[in-house]
Amino acid sequence: MLLRQLRRSILSCLLLLLTIGSFASSHREAPLISSDPLADNTDVYAFKSPDDPNTITIIANYIPFELPEGGPNYYNFGPNIRYEIHIKNKTTTAADDITYRFTFTNSNQDATTFFNIRLGQQNLKTVYRCEKSTNGGTTWVTIVANGVVPPANIGPRSIEGGVGLGASSYNTLIEQAITTASSGEKVFCGPADDPFFVDLAGAFDVGNFRPEGNKINPPKDGLARYNVHSIALKIPVNLLQKDGKSVEQASTILDPDFVIGVWASASRRQIKSLNSGGDVGYDGGWVQVSRLGMPLTNEAVIPIGMKDKWNAMTPYGNNDLQFAANFTNPELALYMDDSKFGGAVGSLKDLRIQANSLGAFDFRNGRPGLFSLKGSSALTGTALDDAIFGTILLPNNASPRAVDLLPIFYTGVPNLRPYQLATGKGGNPLAAGKPFIHNFLPTLGDMLRLNMAVPATPRNHAKFSTLGLVGAAVLGLTDPMYTNPTLQFIPNMDGFPNGRRLEDDVTTIELQAVGGVVLAAIGLWYDDFVPGGSPVTPQLGRVLGFNAGVTKNDTTFKSAFPFVQDPWRGFIGSSYEPNQKLAVTVQNYNCTTGDITFGRIGGDPGRTVEYRAAGVVNGVYGTSINRQIEFGVRNDPNNSTIILMGRYVGDAASEVSYTFNFRTHCAPARISAESEPLSVRVLGNPSSKTEVTVEVTGATGQSLHFSVINSQGQQFGEHAVPAAGSVERRTLRLGQQTGVYFLEVKTPTDRQIIKVLRQ
């Protein structure tokens, strides 16, 4: 017994030393955390709730690259991990001002089956406890004692079927899992679509970004159709504001007292013991193994040799200052500097850092930037004055990006000169300009900072931009509605890096920022600017036109909490080939009466689509697919098209369009109908394969719509052909099960259904 205790003590000491010596987060971006996915913090979001101006939504995501079909042991929150969301609202305290801690418990309701869900019972059923501290973790109060985590979205039999949970839809499980904490916050914990989007393959192939619109080698969203696990909080502003004030009490939309900093973490016990019989034990203190504040910091800024150390540290106590050189002289800047390695990464050719801004200032790595002004009266009263924050933002003559990149990540940006738009500055970048940001919280640590007084930009606003504050800056510099020097709300002032919305294209924004776009916005123009001329130079245009390839998520976002979309269904899987994104089409059109039938292709089968079209009777949004083109439109020789709009009910962000030309549609339809009737042949029926080839004639020039349905009414695939040739052959997918399938082929004027036997 004594020997066993001694051996355990020695093992504990060794493991503790290993933990200290090799510190252990985003999507598998550090060596140690890449082997511990349940504790891997992938993304953090903090934004003014678009449906409620009095609340802030904070989302922390964990577990990267979740395959929807990854059974039988589907991904879940880990039972021996502390997941925490940290909030800072004061600079006078040394630690968190508010912390939310989540711990999860798993249990099996029917251990006699290998199925995850069967007959209303769920294995690895997960519940959670949420605790809250408002004194730096000294004391904790339980605010949710027994929260429910929805199961994985396995498939129709497991979720909606009588042999499974018998739910009306998966979304009802999400809604049932949303709870209100005893302290007033809305809380959701569970699986979701991964909202992050990036061309991972291009980015990590030595910066081989494939821009949007590249037809030869198009960008690929490396996270498309993968899931994560989300912890989402919808918090009243007065619970986050340091003095308990509501948003109505803010003095302006940039009130400095309404700034918060947000970061998230995961921690594990120091010791894990594997015992005989399959039991696992955990012991020792808690060690932070993952953290995330600003997106992509550890993925693309911190060098690989320091990533695990970064993950193990909090952003307090000046811990992050040891990494400051990676922001004041970032590695990425070397590939945007022709005197270094600018020619080495062709995809970044449009991003070139200012080397001679205003004929005087060089912001390339190792150059002085604005340091030549140090001690000058020109800096008096600006944020760069040593009496204010100059010792941080203008530290020496070899840290040029301390003036722009460092504050974005480490302090937030103050509403002080020179950090105002060039609008109204009269050519002097140090003069007062148009205010557009204040999220200043100088803790000298990496956090996602948000000014809660800034209103939300409606997601259906005509000027909503996924470029966040860069989009706001463009409007403030060029749009006559906003080109006055006074403080006013500019759309997208609530976007990254003032917080982070789900829609924000942070990869493009951060690359533009390294390329000097923030310097240009405040009047430190690019080198091709000619005094007295327009600051909107070709180089500025190239920077603003740059994108990192994938510029939006692979699905829509919800218009209400928790805003993240339902997780992808495992039964469909991550590599399912038929149409994935929602599209709308015209299924049938009667050239004589104008009767028209709308339809959908792809999208989430669990969500209802509504349609509208100008020039159609009752053309406003509604779920009816049967409409009629107005008589006057059909008989006006100047009209030939209608634009069909479709979206998930009430979800403006999901809106898609389809242009239907009813004149060119009718002419070939008449010719085809007169010359040859519609004929459909299935080649190889019965079939022993999971696919069949279909041949269609007699539909020349018409739109064709194929769909395959099994005997239970489940749709397995569909395909649309805008204009058929004289002979159309298509290969369509059948299900894995043998039995009878029905192939439906439709044109605007005809329809045939053929029975297919799968042996």
PDB file of C-alpha atoms in Angstrom, residues 487-710:
ATOM      1  CA  LEU A 487     -20.350  60.876 -34.646  1.00  0.00           C
ATOM      2  CA  GLN A 488     -23.202  58.889 -36.155  1.00  0.00           C
ATOM      3  CA  PHE A 489     -24.023  55.219 -36.533  1.00  0.00           C
ATOM      4  CA  ILE A 490     -22.439  53.765 -39.643  1.00  0.00           C
ATOM      5  CA  PRO A 491     -23.636  50.305 -40.655  1.00  0.00           C
ATOM      6  CA  ASN A 492     -21.210  47.601 -39.522  1.00  0.00           C
ATOM      7  CA  MET A 493     -19.714  49.577 -36.638  1.00  0.00           C
ATOM      8  CA  ASP A 494     -20.868  46.545 -34.627  1.00  0.00           C
ATOM      9  CA  GLY A 495     -18.666  44.240 -36.708  1.00  0.00           C
ATOM     10  CA  PHE A 496     -15.229  42.764 -36.188  1.00  0.00           C
ATOM     11  CA  PRO A 497     -12.922  43.821 -34.610  1.00  0.00           C
ATOM     12  CA  ASN A 498     -15.553  45.594 -32.484  1.00  0.00           C
ATOM     13  CA  GLY A 499     -16.762  42.223 -31.253  1.00  0.00           C
ATOM     14  CA  ARG A 500     -17.354  39.519 -33.807  1.00  0.00           C
ATOM     15  CA  ARG A 501     -20.592  38.608 -35.596  1.00  0.00           C
ATOM     16  CA  LEU A 502     -21.197  35.155 -37.014  1.00  0.00           C
ATOM     17  CA  GLU A 503     -21.213  36.621 -40.533  1.00  0.00           C
ATOM     18  CA  ASP A 504     -17.898  38.489 -40.257  1.00  0.00           C
ATOM     19  CA  ASP A 505     -15.186  37.356 -42.679  1.00  0.00           C
ATOM     20  CA  VAL A 506     -12.406  37.609 -40.117  1.00  0.00           C
ATOM     21  CA  THR A 507      -9.782  35.948 -42.319  1.00  0.00           C
ATOM     22  CA  THR A 508     -10.109  38.594 -45.034  1.00  0.00           C
ATOM     23  CA  ILE A 509     -10.356  41.423 -42.470  1.00  0.00           C
ATOM     24  CA  GLU A 510      -7.210  40.375 -40.624  1.00  0.00           C
ATOM     25  CA  LEU A 511      -5.208  39.943 -43.820  1.00  0.00           C
ATOM     26  CA  GLN A 512      -6.364  43.387 -44.993  1.00  0.00           C
ATOM     27  CA  ALA A 513      -5.361  44.783 -41.592  1.00  0.00           C
ATOM     28  CA  VAL A 514      -1.855  43.316 -41.857  1.00  0.00           C
ATOM     29  CA  GLY A 515      -1.793  44.847 -45.339  1.00  0.00           C
ATOM     30  CA  GLY A 516      -2.259  48.312 -43.804  1.00  0.00           C
ATOM     31  CA  VAL A 517      -5.959  49.004 -44.381  1.00  0.00           C
ATOM     32  CA  VAL A 518      -6.435  50.420 -40.860  1.00  0.00           C
ATOM     33  CA  LEU A 519      -3.535  52.823 -41.372  1.00  0.00           C
ATOM     34  CA  ALA A 520      -5.131  53.971 -44.631  1.00  0.00           C
ATOM     35  CA  ALA A 521      -8.531  54.432 -42.980  1.00  0.00           C
ATOM     36  CA  ILE A 522      -7.086  56.965 -40.513  1.00  0.00           C
ATOM     37  CA  GLY A 523      -5.241  58.894 -43.243  1.00  0.00           C
ATOM     38  CA  LEU A 524      -1.882  57.138 -43.551  1.00  0.00           C
ATOM     39  CA  TRP A 525      -2.512  56.438 -47.224  1.00  0.00           C
ATOM     40  CA  TYR A 526      -0.800  53.970 -49.501  1.00  0.00           C
ATOM     41  CA  ASP A 527       2.371  54.906 -51.338  1.00  0.00           C
ATOM     42  CA  ASP A 528       0.609  55.723 -54.625  1.00  0.00           C
ATOM     43  CA  PHE A 529      -1.367  58.570 -53.020  1.00  0.00           C
ATOM     44  CA  VAL A 530      -0.599  61.962 -54.550  1.00  0.00           C
ATOM     45  CA  PRO A 531      -1.149  64.944 -52.204  1.00  0.00           C
ATOM     46  CA  GLY A 532      -4.183  66.870 -53.345  1.00  0.00           C
ATOM     47  CA  GLY A 533      -5.523  63.852 -55.214  1.00  0.00           C
ATOM     48  CA  SER A 534      -8.042  61.224 -54.264  1.00  0.00           C
ATOM     49  CA  PRO A 535      -6.974  58.853 -51.471  1.00  0.00           C
ATOM     50  CA  VAL A 536      -8.965  56.118 -53.192  1.00  0.00           C
ATOM     51  CA  THR A 537      -5.919  55.010 -55.142  1.00  0.00           C
ATOM     52  CA  PRO A 538      -5.391  51.812 -57.155  1.00  0.00           C
ATOM     53  CA  GLN A 539      -3.503  50.239 -54.250  1.00  0.00           C
ATOM     54  CA  LEU A 540      -6.318  50.989 -51.806  1.00  0.00           C
ATOM     55  CA  GLY A 541      -8.721  49.505 -54.326  1.00  0.00           C
ATOM     56  CA  ARG A 542      -6.639  46.333 -54.565  1.00  0.00           C
ATOM     57  CA  VAL A 543      -6.593  45.937 -50.786  1.00  0.00           C
ATOM     58  CA  LEU A 544     -10.334  46.491 -50.455  1.00  0.00           C
ATOM     59  CA  GLY A 545     -10.965  44.135 -53.364  1.00  0.00           C
ATOM     60  CA  PHE A 546      -8.871  41.365 -51.816  1.00  0.00           C
ATOM     61  CA  ASN A 547     -10.614  38.371 -50.272  1.00  0.00           C
ATOM     62  CA  ALA A 548      -9.341  35.164 -48.740  1.00  0.00           C
ATOM     63  CA  GLY A 549     -11.485  32.968 -50.971  1.00  0.00           C
ATOM     64  CA  VAL A 550     -14.360  31.727 -48.851  1.00  0.00           C
ATOM     65  CA  THR A 551     -16.338  34.792 -47.780  1.00  0.00           C
ATOM     66  CA  LYS A 552     -19.452  33.339 -46.133  1.00  0.00           C
ATOM     67  CA  ASN A 553     -20.668  30.310 -44.247  1.00  0.00           C
ATOM     68  CA  ASP A 554     -21.876  27.224 -46.078  1.00  0.00           C
ATOM     69  CA  THR A 555     -25.366  27.602 -44.615  1.00  0.00           C
ATOM     70  CA  THR A 556     -27.550  30.323 -43.134  1.00  0.00           C
ATOM     71  CA  PHE A 557     -27.724  31.615 -39.582  1.00  0.00           C
ATOM     72  CA  LYS A 558     -30.852  31.704 -37.475  1.00  0.00           C
ATOM     73  CA  SER A 559     -32.583  35.021 -36.839  1.00  0.00           C
ATOM     74  CA  ALA A 560     -33.109  34.218 -33.155  1.00  0.00           C
ATOM     75  CA  PHE A 561     -31.037  32.788 -30.312  1.00  0.00           C
ATOM     76  CA  PRO A 562     -28.816  30.790 -30.398  1.00  0.00           C
ATOM     77  CA  PHE A 563     -28.286  32.131 -33.957  1.00  0.00           C
ATOM     78  CA  VAL A 564     -25.980  29.241 -34.947  1.00  0.00           C
ATOM     79  CA  GLN A 565     -27.643  26.860 -37.378  1.00  0.00           C
ATOM     80  CA  ASP A 566     -28.780  23.329 -36.496  1.00  0.00           C
ATOM     81  CA  PRO A 567     -26.021  20.725 -36.878  1.00  0.00           C
ATOM     82  CA  TRP A 568     -25.699  18.830 -40.136  1.00  0.00           C
ATOM     83  CA  ARG A 569     -27.526  15.510 -40.147  1.00  0.00           C
ATOM     84  CA  GLY A 570     -25.406  12.381 -39.975  1.00  0.00           C
ATOM     85  CA  PHE A 571     -27.769  10.392 -42.209  1.00  0.00           C
ATOM     86  CA  ILE A 572     -26.968  12.827 -45.019  1.00  0.00           C
ATOM     87  CA  GLY A 573     -23.304  13.098 -44.076  1.00  0.00           C
ATOM     88  CA  SER A 574     -20.522  15.540 -44.795  1.00  0.00           C
ATOM     89  CA  SER A 575     -19.731  14.294 -48.315  1.00  0.00           C
ATOM     90  CA  TYR A 576     -23.235  13.960 -49.759  1.00  0.00           C
ATOM     91  CA  GLU A 577     -23.066  14.998 -53.380  1.00  0.00           C
ATOM     92  CA  PRO A 578     -26.463  16.394 -54.498  1.00  0.00           C
ATOM     93  CA  ASN A 579     -27.262  20.095 -54.188  1.00  0.00           C
ATOM     94  CA  GLN A 580     -26.395  21.303 -50.713  1.00  0.00           C
ATOM     95  CA  LYS A 581     -27.306  24.984 -50.676  1.00  0.00           C
ATOM     96  CA  LEU A 582     -30.830  26.274 -50.953  1.00  0.00           C
ATOM     97  CA  ALA A 583     -31.872  27.256 -54.474  1.00  0.00           C
ATOM     98  CA  VAL A 584     -35.262  28.074 -55.986  1.00  0.00           C
ATOM     99  CA  THR A 585     -36.604  27.280 -59.414  1.00  0.00           C
ATOM    100  CA  VAL A 586     -39.730  27.176 -61.561  1.00  0.00           C
ATOM    101  CA  GLN A 587     -41.175  23.682 -61.726  1.00  0.00           C
ATOM    102  CA  ASN A 588     -44.004  24.311 -64.154  1.00  0.00           C
ATOM    103  CA  TYR A 589     -45.225  27.180 -66.293  1.00  0.00           C
ATOM    104  CA  ASN A 590     -48.355  27.287 -68.457  1.00  0.00           C
ATOM    105  CA  CYS A 591     -47.613  29.470 -71.440  1.00  0.00           C
ATOM    106  CA  THR A 592     -51.329  30.039 -72.077  1.00  0.00           C
ATOM    107  CA  THR A 593     -52.711  30.869 -68.639  1.00  0.00           C
ATOM    108  CA  GLY A 594     -49.568  32.172 -66.928  1.00  0.00           C
ATOM    109  CA  ASP A 595     -49.958  29.675 -64.090  1.00  0.00           C
ATOM    110  CA  ILE A 596     -46.568  29.078 -62.517  1.00  0.00           C
ATOM    111  CA  THR A 597     -45.305  26.625 -59.903  1.00  0.00           C
ATOM    112  CA  PHE A 598     -42.327  27.538 -57.767  1.00  0.00           C
ATOM    113  CA  GLY A 599     -40.030  24.977 -56.199  1.00  0.00           C
ATOM    114  CA  ARG A 600     -36.925  24.486 -54.122  1.00  0.00           C
ATOM    115  CA  ILE A 601     -33.718  22.583 -54.741  1.00  0.00           C
ATOM    116  CA  GLY A 602     -31.465  21.422 -51.909  1.00  0.00           C
ATOM    117  CA  GLY A 603     -31.210  23.290 -48.631  1.00  0.00           C
ATOM    118  CA  ASP A 604     -32.224  22.085 -45.199  1.00  0.00           C
ATOM    119  CA  PRO A 605     -35.086  19.608 -45.657  1.00  0.00           C
ATOM    120  CA  GLY A 606     -36.332  20.407 -42.168  1.00  0.00           C
ATOM    121  CA  ARG A 607     -36.994  24.080 -42.957  1.00  0.00           C
ATOM    122  CA  THR A 608     -39.931  25.576 -44.878  1.00  0.00           C
ATOM    123  CA  VAL A 609     -39.281  27.892 -47.817  1.00  0.00           C
ATOM    124  CA  GLU A 610     -41.346  30.974 -48.735  1.00  0.00           C
ATOM    125  CA  TYR A 611     -41.393  32.700 -52.122  1.00  0.00           C
ATOM    126  CA  ARG A 612     -42.046  36.098 -53.668  1.00  0.00           C
ATOM    127  CA  ALA A 613     -41.824  37.550 -57.172  1.00  0.00           C
ATOM    128  CA  ALA A 614     -42.672  40.955 -58.571  1.00  0.00           C
ATOM    129  CA  GLY A 615     -45.086  40.748 -61.499  1.00  0.00           C
ATOM    130  CA  VAL A 616     -46.874  37.763 -60.017  1.00  0.00           C
ATOM    131  CA  VAL A 617     -50.391  37.771 -58.561  1.00  0.00           C
ATOM    132  CA  ASN A 618     -50.006  37.811 -54.767  1.00  0.00           C
ATOM    133  CA  GLY A 619     -46.295  38.172 -55.317  1.00  0.00           C
ATOM    134  CA  VAL A 620     -45.371  38.877 -51.687  1.00  0.00           C
ATOM    135  CA  TYR A 621     -43.585  36.347 -49.480  1.00  0.00           C
ATOM    136  CA  GLY A 622     -45.660  33.258 -48.775  1.00  0.00           C
ATOM    137  CA  THR A 623     -45.267  29.487 -48.718  1.00  0.00           C
ATOM    138  CA  SER A 624     -47.705  28.822 -51.583  1.00  0.00           C
ATOM    139  CA  ILE A 625     -45.863  27.496 -54.630  1.00  0.00           C
ATOM    140  CA  ASN A 626     -48.777  27.922 -57.049  1.00  0.00           C
ATOM    141  CA  ARG A 627     -49.037  31.465 -58.445  1.00  0.00           C
ATOM    142  CA  GLN A 628     -49.793  33.233 -61.727  1.00  0.00           C
ATOM    143  CA  ILE A 629     -47.837  35.784 -63.709  1.00  0.00           C
ATOM    144  CA  GLU A 630     -49.914  38.942 -64.061  1.00  0.00           C
ATOM    145  CA  PHE A 631     -51.736  39.332 -67.387  1.00  0.00           C
ATOM    146  CA  GLY A 632     -50.178  42.733 -68.033  1.00  0.00           C
ATOM    147  CA  VAL A 633     -46.679  41.396 -67.522  1.00  0.00           C
ATOM    148  CA  ARG A 634     -47.219  38.430 -69.852  1.00  0.00           C
ATOM    149  CA  ASN A 635     -48.642  40.615 -72.607  1.00  0.00           C
ATOM    150  CA  ASP A 636     -46.152  43.465 -72.406  1.00  0.00           C
ATOM    151  CA  PRO A 637     -43.590  42.884 -75.199  1.00  0.00           C
ATOM    152  CA  ASN A 638     -40.962  44.705 -73.110  1.00  0.00           C
ATOM    153  CA  ASN A 639     -41.219  42.128 -70.321  1.00  0.00           C
ATOM    154  CA  SER A 640     -39.685  38.695 -70.605  1.00  0.00           C
ATOM    155  CA  THR A 641     -38.498  37.699 -67.116  1.00  0.00           C
ATOM    156  CA  ILE A 642     -39.532  37.520 -63.515  1.00  0.00           C
ATOM    157  CA  ILE A 643     -37.122  37.268 -60.593  1.00  0.00           C
ATOM    158  CA  LEU A 644     -38.166  34.610 -58.118  1.00  0.00           C
ATOM    159  CA  MET A 645     -36.925  35.139 -54.558  1.00  0.00           C
ATOM    160  CA  GLY A 646     -36.948  32.412 -51.924  1.00  0.00           C
ATOM    161  CA  ARG A 647     -35.803  32.022 -48.351  1.00  0.00           C
ATOM    162  CA  TYR A 648     -36.396  29.988 -45.242  1.00  0.00           C
ATOM    163  CA  VAL A 649     -39.479  31.414 -43.517  1.00  0.00           C
ATOM    164  CA  GLY A 650     -38.556  34.670 -41.791  1.00  0.00           C
ATOM    165  CA  ASP A 651     -34.808  34.228 -42.425  1.00  0.00           C
ATOM    166  CA  ALA A 652     -33.723  37.192 -44.558  1.00  0.00           C
ATOM    167  CA  ALA A 653     -30.097  36.079 -44.569  1.00  0.00           C
ATOM    168  CA  SER A 654     -30.984  32.891 -46.462  1.00  0.00           C
ATOM    169  CA  GLU A 655     -32.577  34.693 -49.426  1.00  0.00           C
ATOM    170  CA  VAL A 656     -31.681  33.370 -52.887  1.00  0.00           C
ATOM    171  CA  SER A 657     -32.928  34.298 -56.354  1.00  0.00           C
ATOM    172  CA  TYR A 658     -33.680  32.735 -59.741  1.00  0.00           C
ATOM    173  CA  THR A 659     -34.392  34.570 -62.996  1.00  0.00           C
ATOM    174  CA  PHE A 660     -37.046  32.906 -65.143  1.00  0.00           C
ATOM    175  CA  ASN A 661     -37.460  33.923 -68.788  1.00  0.00           C
ATOM    176  CA  PHE A 662     -41.016  32.973 -69.651  1.00  0.00           C
ATOM    177  CA  ARG A 663     -40.723  34.021 -73.322  1.00  0.00           C
ATOM    178  CA  THR A 664     -37.692  31.940 -74.321  1.00  0.00           C
ATOM    179  CA  HIS A 665     -39.108  29.202 -72.130  1.00  0.00           C
ATOM    180  CA  CYS A 666     -42.382  29.007 -74.021  1.00  0.00           C
ATOM    181  CA  ALA A 667     -41.065  29.124 -77.577  1.00  0.00           C
ATOM    182  CA  PRO A 668     -38.948  25.937 -77.459  1.00  0.00           C
ATOM    183  CA  ALA A 669     -41.546  24.259 -75.295  1.00  0.00           C
ATOM    184  CA  ARG A 670     -44.140  24.622 -78.054  1.00  0.00           C
ATOM    185  CA  ILE A 671     -41.755  23.399 -80.723  1.00  0.00           C
ATOM    186  CA  SER A 672     -40.721  20.405 -78.619  1.00  0.00           C
ATOM    187  CA  ALA A 673     -44.288  19.538 -77.727  1.00  0.00           C
ATOM    188  CA  GLU A 674     -45.329  19.636 -81.375  1.00  0.00           C
ATOM    189  CA  SER A 675     -42.384  17.633 -82.690  1.00  0.00           C
ATOM    190  CA  GLU A 676     -41.695  14.981 -80.069  1.00  0.00           C
ATOM    191  CA  PRO A 677     -43.458  13.820 -76.885  1.00  0.00           C
ATOM    192  CA  LEU A 678     -41.599  13.537 -73.571  1.00  0.00           C
ATOM    193  CA  SER A 679     -39.909  10.152 -73.242  1.00  0.00           C
ATOM    194  CA  VAL A 680     -38.097   8.829 -70.152  1.00  0.00           C
ATOM    195  CA  ARG A 681     -36.034   5.617 -70.095  1.00  0.00           C
ATOM    196  CA  VAL A 682     -34.173   4.087 -67.146  1.00  0.00           C
ATOM    197  CA  LEU A 683     -31.117   2.199 -68.380  1.00  0.00           C
ATOM    198  CA  GLY A 684     -30.630  -0.937 -66.300  1.00  0.00           C
ATOM    199  CA  ASN A 685     -33.945  -1.417 -64.482  1.00  0.00           C
ATOM    200  CA  PRO A 686     -34.000  -3.444 -62.218  1.00  0.00           C
ATOM    201  CA  SER A 687     -30.640  -2.319 -60.824  1.00  0.00           C
ATOM    202  CA  SER A 688     -28.254  -3.900 -58.351  1.00  0.00           C
ATOM    203  CA  LYS A 689     -26.325  -0.656 -57.946  1.00  0.00           C
ATOM    204  CA  THR A 690     -26.911   2.427 -55.814  1.00  0.00           C
ATOM    205  CA  GLU A 691     -27.403   4.588 -58.898  1.00  0.00           C
ATOM    206  CA  VAL A 692     -29.209   4.476 -62.224  1.00  0.00           C
ATOM    207  CA  THR A 693     -28.827   6.277 -65.529  1.00  0.00           C
ATOM    208  CA  VAL A 694     -31.861   8.078 -66.938  1.00  0.00           C
ATOM    209  CA  GLU A 695     -32.301   9.105 -70.580  1.00  0.00           C
ATOM    210  CA  VAL A 696     -34.790  11.834 -71.518  1.00  0.00           C
ATOM    211  CA  THR A 697     -35.870  12.935 -74.990  1.00  0.00           C
ATOM    212  CA  GLY A 698     -38.621  15.265 -76.169  1.00  0.00           C
ATOM    213  CA  ALA A 699     -37.721  18.103 -73.796  1.00  0.00           C
ATOM    214  CA  THR A 700     -35.370  20.137 -75.970  1.00  0.00           C
ATOM    215  CA  GLY A 701     -34.926  23.656 -74.603  1.00  0.00           C
ATOM    216  CA  GLN A 702     -37.144  23.038 -71.567  1.00  0.00           C
ATOM    217  CA  SER A 703     -36.129  22.922 -67.920  1.00  0.00           C
ATOM    218  CA  LEU A 704     -35.943  19.418 -66.444  1.00  0.00           C
ATOM    219  CA  HIS A 705     -36.302  18.412 -62.825  1.00  0.00           C
ATOM    220  CA  PHE A 706     -35.371  14.919 -61.607  1.00  0.00           C
ATOM    221  CA  SER A 707     -36.129  13.505 -58.151  1.00  0.00           C
ATOM    222  CA  VAL A 708     -35.827  10.047 -56.572  1.00  0.00           C
ATOM    223  CA  ILE A 709     -38.189   8.967 -53.769  1.00  0.00           C
ATOM    224  CA  ASN A 710     -38.352   5.649 -51.914  1.00  0.00           C
TER     225      ASN A 710
END
